[in-house]
Short mmCIF file of C-alpha atoms in Angstrom, two decimals:
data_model
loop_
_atom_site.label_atom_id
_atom_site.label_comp_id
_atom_site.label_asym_id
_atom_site.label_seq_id
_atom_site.Cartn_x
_atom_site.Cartn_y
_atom_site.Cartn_z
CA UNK A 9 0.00 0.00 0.00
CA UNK A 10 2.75 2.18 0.58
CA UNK A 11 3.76 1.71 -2.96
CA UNK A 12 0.51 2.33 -4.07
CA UNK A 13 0.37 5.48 -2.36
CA UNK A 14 3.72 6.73 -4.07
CA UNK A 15 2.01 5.94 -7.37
CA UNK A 16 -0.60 7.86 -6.16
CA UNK A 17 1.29 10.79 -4.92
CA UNK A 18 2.85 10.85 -8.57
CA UNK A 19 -0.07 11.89 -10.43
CA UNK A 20 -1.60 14.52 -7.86
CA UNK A 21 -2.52 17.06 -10.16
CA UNK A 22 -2.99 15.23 -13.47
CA UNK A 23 -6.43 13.51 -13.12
CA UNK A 24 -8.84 16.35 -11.37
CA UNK A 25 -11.51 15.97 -11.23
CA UNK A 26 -10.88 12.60 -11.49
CA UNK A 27 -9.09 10.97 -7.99
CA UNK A 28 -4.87 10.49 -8.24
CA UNK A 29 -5.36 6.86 -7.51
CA UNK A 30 -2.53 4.38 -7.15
CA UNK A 31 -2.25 0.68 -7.54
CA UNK A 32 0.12 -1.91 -7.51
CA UNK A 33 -0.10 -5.69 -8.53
CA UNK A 34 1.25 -8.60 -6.46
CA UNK A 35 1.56 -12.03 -8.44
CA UNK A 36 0.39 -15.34 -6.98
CA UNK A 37 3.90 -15.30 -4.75
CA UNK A 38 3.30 -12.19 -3.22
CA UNK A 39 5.63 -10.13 -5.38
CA UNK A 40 4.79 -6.74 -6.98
CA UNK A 41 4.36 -6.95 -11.07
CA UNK A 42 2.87 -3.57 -11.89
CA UNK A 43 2.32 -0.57 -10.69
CA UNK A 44 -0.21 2.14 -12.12
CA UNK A 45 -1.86 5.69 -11.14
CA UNK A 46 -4.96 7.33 -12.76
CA UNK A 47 -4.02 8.66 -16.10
CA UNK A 48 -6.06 12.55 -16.82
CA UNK A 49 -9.39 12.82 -17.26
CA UNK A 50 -10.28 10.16 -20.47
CA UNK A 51 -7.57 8.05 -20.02
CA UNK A 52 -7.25 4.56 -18.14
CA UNK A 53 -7.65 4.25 -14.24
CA UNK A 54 -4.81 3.09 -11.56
CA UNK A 55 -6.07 -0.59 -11.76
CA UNK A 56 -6.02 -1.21 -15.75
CA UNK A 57 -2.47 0.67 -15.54
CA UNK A 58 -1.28 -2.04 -12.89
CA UNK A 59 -2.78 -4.88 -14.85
CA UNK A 60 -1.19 -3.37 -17.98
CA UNK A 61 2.19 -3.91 -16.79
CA UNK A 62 1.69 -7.10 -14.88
CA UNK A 63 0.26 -9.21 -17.85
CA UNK A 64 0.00 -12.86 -17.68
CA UNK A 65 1.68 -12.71 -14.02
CA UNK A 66 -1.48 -10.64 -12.53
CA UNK A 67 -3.51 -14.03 -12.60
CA UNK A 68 -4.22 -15.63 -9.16
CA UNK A 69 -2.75 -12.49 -7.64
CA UNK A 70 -3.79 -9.51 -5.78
CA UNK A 71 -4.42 -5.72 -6.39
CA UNK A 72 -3.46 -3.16 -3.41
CA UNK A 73 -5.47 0.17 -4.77
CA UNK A 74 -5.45 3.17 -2.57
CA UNK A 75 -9.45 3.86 -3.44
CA UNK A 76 -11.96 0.71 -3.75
CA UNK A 77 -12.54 -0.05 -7.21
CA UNK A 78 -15.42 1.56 -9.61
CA UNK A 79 -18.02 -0.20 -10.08
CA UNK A 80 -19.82 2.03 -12.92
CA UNK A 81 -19.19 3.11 -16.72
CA UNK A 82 -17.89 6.68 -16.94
CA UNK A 83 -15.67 7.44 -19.59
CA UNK A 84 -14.02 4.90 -18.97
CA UNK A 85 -15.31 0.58 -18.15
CA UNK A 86 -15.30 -0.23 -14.38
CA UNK A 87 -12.37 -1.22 -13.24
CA UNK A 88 -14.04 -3.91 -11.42
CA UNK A 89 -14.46 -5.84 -14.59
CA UNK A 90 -10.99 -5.40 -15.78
CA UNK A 91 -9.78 -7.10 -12.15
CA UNK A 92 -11.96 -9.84 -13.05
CA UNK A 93 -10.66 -10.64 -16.39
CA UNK A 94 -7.24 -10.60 -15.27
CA UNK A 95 -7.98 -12.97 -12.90
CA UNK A 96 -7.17 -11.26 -9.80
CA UNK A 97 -8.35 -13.19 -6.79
CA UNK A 98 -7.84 -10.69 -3.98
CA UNK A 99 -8.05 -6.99 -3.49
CA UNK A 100 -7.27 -4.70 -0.91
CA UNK A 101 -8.32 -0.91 -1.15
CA UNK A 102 -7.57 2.05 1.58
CA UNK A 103 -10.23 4.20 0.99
CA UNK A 104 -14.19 2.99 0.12
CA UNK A 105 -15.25 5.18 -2.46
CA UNK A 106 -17.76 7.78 -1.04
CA UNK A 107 -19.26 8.77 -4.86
CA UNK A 108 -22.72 7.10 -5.24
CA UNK A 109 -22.41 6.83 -8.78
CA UNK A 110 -18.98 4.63 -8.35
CA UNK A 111 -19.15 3.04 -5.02
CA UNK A 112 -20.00 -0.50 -4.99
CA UNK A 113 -17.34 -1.72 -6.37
CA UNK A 114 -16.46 -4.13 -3.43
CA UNK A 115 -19.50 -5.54 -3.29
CA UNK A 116 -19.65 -6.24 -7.24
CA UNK A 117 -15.96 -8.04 -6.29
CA UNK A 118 -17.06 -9.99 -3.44
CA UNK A 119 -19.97 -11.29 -5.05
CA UNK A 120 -18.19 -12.82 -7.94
CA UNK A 121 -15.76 -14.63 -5.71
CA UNK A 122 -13.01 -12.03 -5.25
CA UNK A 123 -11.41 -11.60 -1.46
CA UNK A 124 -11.76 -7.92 -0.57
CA UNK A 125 -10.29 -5.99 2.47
CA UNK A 126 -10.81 -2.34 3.27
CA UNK A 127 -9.27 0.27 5.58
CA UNK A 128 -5.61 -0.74 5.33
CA UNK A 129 -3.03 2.89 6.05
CA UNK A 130 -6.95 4.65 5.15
CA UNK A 131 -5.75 7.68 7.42
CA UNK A 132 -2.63 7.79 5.62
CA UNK A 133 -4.42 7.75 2.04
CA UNK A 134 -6.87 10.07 3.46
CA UNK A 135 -4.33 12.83 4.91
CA UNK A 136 -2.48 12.33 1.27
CA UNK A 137 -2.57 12.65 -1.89
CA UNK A 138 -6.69 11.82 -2.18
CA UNK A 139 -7.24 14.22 0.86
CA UNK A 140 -8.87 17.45 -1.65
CA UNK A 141 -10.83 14.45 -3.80
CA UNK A 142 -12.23 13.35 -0.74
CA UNK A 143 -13.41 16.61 0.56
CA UNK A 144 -14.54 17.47 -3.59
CA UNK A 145 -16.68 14.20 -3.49
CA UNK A 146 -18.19 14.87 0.02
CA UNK A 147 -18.96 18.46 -0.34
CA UNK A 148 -18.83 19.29 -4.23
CA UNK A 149 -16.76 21.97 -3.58
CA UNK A 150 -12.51 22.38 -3.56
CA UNK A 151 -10.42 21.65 -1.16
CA UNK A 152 -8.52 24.87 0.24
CA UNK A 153 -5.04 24.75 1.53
CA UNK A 154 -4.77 28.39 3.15
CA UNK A 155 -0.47 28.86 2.63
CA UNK A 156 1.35 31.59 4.47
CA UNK A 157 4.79 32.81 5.84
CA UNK A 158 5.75 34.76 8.65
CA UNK A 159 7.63 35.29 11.36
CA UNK A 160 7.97 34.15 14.89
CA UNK A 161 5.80 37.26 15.73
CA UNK A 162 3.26 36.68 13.36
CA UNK A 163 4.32 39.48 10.51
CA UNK A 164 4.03 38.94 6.96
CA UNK A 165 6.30 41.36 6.13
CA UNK A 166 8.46 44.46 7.35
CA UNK A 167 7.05 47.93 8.48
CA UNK A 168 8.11 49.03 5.31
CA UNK A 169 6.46 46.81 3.49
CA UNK A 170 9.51 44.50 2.14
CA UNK A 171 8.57 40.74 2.68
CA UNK A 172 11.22 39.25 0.33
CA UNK A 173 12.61 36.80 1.86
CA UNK A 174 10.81 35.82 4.86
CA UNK A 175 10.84 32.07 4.45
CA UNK A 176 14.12 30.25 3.68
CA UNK A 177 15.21 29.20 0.18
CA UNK A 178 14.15 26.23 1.56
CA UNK A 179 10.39 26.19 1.84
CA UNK A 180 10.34 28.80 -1.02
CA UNK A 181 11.63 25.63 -3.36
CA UNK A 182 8.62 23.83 -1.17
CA UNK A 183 6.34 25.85 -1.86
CA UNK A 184 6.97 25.70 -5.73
CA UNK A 185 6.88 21.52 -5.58
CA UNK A 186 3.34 21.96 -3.72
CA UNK A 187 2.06 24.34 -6.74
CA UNK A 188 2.94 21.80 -9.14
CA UNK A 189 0.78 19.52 -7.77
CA UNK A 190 -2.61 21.48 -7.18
CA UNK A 191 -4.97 22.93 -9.55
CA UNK A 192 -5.11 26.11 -9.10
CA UNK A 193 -4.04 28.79 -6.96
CA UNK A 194 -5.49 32.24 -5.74
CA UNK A 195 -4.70 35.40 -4.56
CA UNK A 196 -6.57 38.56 -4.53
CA UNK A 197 -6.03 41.75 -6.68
CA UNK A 198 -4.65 43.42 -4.09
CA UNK A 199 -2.08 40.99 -4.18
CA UNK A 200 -1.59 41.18 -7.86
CA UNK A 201 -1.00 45.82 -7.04
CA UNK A 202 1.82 45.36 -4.64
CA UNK A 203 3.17 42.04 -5.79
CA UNK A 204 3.08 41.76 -9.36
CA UNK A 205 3.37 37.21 -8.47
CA UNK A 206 3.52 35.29 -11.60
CA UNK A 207 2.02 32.31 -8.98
CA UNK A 208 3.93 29.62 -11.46
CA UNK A 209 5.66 26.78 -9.91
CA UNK A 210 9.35 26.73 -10.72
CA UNK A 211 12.38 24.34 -10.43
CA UNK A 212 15.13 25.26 -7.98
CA UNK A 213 16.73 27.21 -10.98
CA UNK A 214 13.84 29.26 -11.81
CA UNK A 215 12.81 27.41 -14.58
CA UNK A 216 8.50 26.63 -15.11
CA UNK A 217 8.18 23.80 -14.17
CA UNK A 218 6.19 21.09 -16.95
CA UNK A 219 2.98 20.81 -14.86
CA UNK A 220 1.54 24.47 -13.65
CA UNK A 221 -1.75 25.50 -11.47
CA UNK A 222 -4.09 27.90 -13.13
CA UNK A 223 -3.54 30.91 -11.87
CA UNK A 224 -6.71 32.34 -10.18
CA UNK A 225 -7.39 36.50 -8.87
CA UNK A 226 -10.18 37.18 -6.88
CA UNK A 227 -11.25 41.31 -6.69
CA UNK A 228 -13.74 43.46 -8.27
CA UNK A 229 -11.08 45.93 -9.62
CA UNK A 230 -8.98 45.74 -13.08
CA UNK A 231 -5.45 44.40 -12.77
CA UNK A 232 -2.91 46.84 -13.76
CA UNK A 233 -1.94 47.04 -17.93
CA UNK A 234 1.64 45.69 -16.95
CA UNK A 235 0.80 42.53 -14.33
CA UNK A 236 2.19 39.24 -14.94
CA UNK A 237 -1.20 37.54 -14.40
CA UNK A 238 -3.80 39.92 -16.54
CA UNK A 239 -3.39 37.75 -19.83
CA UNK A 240 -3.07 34.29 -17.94
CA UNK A 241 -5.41 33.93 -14.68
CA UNK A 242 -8.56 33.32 -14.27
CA UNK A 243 -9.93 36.60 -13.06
CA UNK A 244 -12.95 35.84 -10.68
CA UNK A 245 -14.51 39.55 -9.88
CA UNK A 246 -16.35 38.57 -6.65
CA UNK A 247 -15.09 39.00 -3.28
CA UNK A 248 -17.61 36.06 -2.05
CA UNK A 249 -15.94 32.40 -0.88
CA UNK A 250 -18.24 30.36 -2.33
CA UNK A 251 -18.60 31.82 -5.89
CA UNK A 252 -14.77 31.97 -5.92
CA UNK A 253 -15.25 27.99 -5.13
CA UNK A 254 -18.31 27.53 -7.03
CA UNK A 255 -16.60 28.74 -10.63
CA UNK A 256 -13.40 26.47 -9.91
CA UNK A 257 -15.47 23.42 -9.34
CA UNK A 258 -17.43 24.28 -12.49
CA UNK A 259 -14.12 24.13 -14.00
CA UNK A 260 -13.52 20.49 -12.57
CA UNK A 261 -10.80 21.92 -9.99
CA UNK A 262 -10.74 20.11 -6.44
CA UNK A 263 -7.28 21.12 -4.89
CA UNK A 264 -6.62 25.15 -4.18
CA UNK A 265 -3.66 26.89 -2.78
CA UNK A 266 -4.52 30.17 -1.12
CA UNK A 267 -1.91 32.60 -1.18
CA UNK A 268 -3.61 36.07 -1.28
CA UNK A 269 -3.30 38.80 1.36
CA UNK A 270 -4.42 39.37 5.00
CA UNK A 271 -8.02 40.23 3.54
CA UNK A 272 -9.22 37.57 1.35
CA UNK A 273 -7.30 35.01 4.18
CA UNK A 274 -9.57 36.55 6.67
CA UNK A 275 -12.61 36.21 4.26
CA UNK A 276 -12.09 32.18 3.45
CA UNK A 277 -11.54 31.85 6.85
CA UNK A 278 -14.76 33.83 7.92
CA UNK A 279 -16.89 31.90 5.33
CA UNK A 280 -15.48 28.60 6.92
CA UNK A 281 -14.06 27.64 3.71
CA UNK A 282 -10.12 27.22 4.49
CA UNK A 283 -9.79 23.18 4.91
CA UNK A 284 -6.02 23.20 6.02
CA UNK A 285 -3.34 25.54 6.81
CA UNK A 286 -0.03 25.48 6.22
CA UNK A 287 2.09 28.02 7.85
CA UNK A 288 5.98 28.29 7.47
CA UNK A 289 7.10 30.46 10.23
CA UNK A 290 11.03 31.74 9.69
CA UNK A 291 12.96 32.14 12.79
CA UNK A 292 12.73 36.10 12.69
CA UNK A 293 11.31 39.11 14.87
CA UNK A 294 10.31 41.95 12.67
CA UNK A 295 8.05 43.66 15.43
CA UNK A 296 5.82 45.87 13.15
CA UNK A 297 4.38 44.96 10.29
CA UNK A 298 1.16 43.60 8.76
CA UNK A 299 -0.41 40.28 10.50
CA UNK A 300 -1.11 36.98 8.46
CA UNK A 301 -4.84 37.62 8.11
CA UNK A 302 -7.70 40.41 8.98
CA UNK A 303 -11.41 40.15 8.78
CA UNK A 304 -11.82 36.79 10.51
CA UNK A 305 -14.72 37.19 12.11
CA UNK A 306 -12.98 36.73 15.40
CA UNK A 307 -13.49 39.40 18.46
CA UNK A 308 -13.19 37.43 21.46
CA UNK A 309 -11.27 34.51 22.90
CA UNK A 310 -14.07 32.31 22.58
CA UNK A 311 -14.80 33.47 18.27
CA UNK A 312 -11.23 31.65 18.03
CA UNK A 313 -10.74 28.77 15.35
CA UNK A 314 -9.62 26.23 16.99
CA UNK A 315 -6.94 23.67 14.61
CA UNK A 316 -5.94 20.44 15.19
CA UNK A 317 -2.33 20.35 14.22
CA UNK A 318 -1.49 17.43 11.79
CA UNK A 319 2.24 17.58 11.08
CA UNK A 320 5.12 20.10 12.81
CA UNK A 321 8.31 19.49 10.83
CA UNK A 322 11.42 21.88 9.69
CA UNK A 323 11.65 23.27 6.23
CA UNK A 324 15.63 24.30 6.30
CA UNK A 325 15.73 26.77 9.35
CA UNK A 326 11.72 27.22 9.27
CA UNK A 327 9.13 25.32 11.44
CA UNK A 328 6.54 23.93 9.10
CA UNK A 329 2.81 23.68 10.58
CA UNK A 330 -0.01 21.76 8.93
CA UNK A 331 -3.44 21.73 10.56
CA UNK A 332 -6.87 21.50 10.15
CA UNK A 333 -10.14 23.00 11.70
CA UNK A 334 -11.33 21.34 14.41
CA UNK A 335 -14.58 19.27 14.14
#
């Protein structure tokens, strides 16, 4: 499974709104024989990639999928159908598939004869790389991933303004591997005035890197004649969570990197629509200076949103926090 999970992590960002699904093969001995991950939107799923490569030797053995197997025709056949022409005689999925229209797909298994197991390293899967498809297929909207820096004391940038560089080299090169995975990523037009971002995700040399977010900038106002983004994002001119997240999922997007200012932070986070935060905070004190967010909705103690951290690790000299809202 944790090989099925790499495959998955490999294709995060290809297949939305399609799940990154991984799968590997295991032959009548127990060894592994293929290995396969969701292919974008049209093409074949993780199992029929696995099979693919395993040929003849799949026969007898088992298929370790991160997601439980479709059970429906899409664009593509069920996958349950292609596990039971290649004789596989035992799968084991993370993750049962919460989509009405494809769930099932154990049963369909079990009832032709097939062993199947659920629930093996599911909080793993689920924390992962099919954590945004999860929340897309239980909520129809797009999984946010609220991103800031700052420093010990909470500031975003200088008095003066300068932010550049707050965060190491380190989680800046971070931050550019995360883009490359995700679908899209917003900031307001605020943002786009002082900042002039190009929001691309870039190699440690600079270069673009092959796979790239859409670029998304939420604000009522035009951007200025000159801005890097005005003749490649996605201009959204709304200052409303849920139409911002309504138009993406039109667009089939289901993973979303926040990155604007203070305001439209304090606005996703108002609306209840930031699903995870990820803060890189620098070992510096720059006293004054503006704060991470505004406009939360908080005035008291007890208005407080209350996260569950999920992961503290460094990022060169920076402290890296994920975590989610509390439920």
């Amino acid at each position: 499974m944790v090989l099925a999970i790499a495959e998955s992590e490999r294709v995060r960002g290809t297949t939305s709104p399609n799940p990154p699904v991984g799968c590997v093969v295991l032959d009548e001995g127990g060894q592994a024989v293929g290995f396969g991950a969701t292919q974008p939107v049209g093409g074949p799923h993780a199992e029929v990639m696995a099979l693919k490569e395993a040929g003849a030797k799949a026969r007898g053995g088992t298929a370790v999928v991160t997601l439980e197997p479709c059970a429906h025709h899409g664009r593509t056949p069920p996958c349950t159908e292609a596990l039971k022409d290649a004789g596989i005689r035992h799968v084991v999925h993370a993750v049962s598939d919460p989509n009405p229209r494809a769930a099932g797909g154990a049963k369909v298994l079990a009832d032709s004869g097939i062993t199947v197991e659920s629930g093996l390293l599911e909080r793993e899967v689920s924390r992962g790389p099919l954590r945004a498809w999860l929340h897309y297929a239980h909520t129809g909207r797009p999984h946010v991933t609220w991103k800031y820096a700052a420093s010990l004391d909470g500031r975003t940038a200088a008095q003066d303004g300068t932010s550049r560089w707050i965060s190491s080299e380190t989680s800046r090169e971070e931050v550019h591997d995360i883009r490359a995975k995700l679908d899209a990523v917003i900031v307001g037009s605020g943002t786009v005035r002082e900042d002039d971002p190009a929001l691309t995700a870039r190699d440690a040399g600079g270069i673009p890197l092959a796979r790239q977010p859409l670029p998304v900038v939420v604000g009522m106002s035009d951007l200025p004649a000159g801005a890097k983004l005005r003749h490649t994002a996605l201009h959204l001119r709304t200052r409303v969570p849920d139409e911002v997240l309504d138009a993406l999922a039109a667009r089939g997007v289901v993973d979303v990197l926040l990155e604007g200012g203070p305001t439209l932070a304090g606005a996703f986070i108002r609306a209840g629509r930031v699903d995870r935060v990820l803060a890189y905070i620098a070992p510096a004190l720059l006293g004054d200076g503006p704060a991470a967010v505004l406009g939360a909705g908080v005035s008291t103690i007890t208005d407080a949103v209350r996260l569950t951290v999920e992961d503290v690790t460094m990022s060169g000299p920076d402290v890296r926090i994920s975590a989610v809202p509390r439920t």
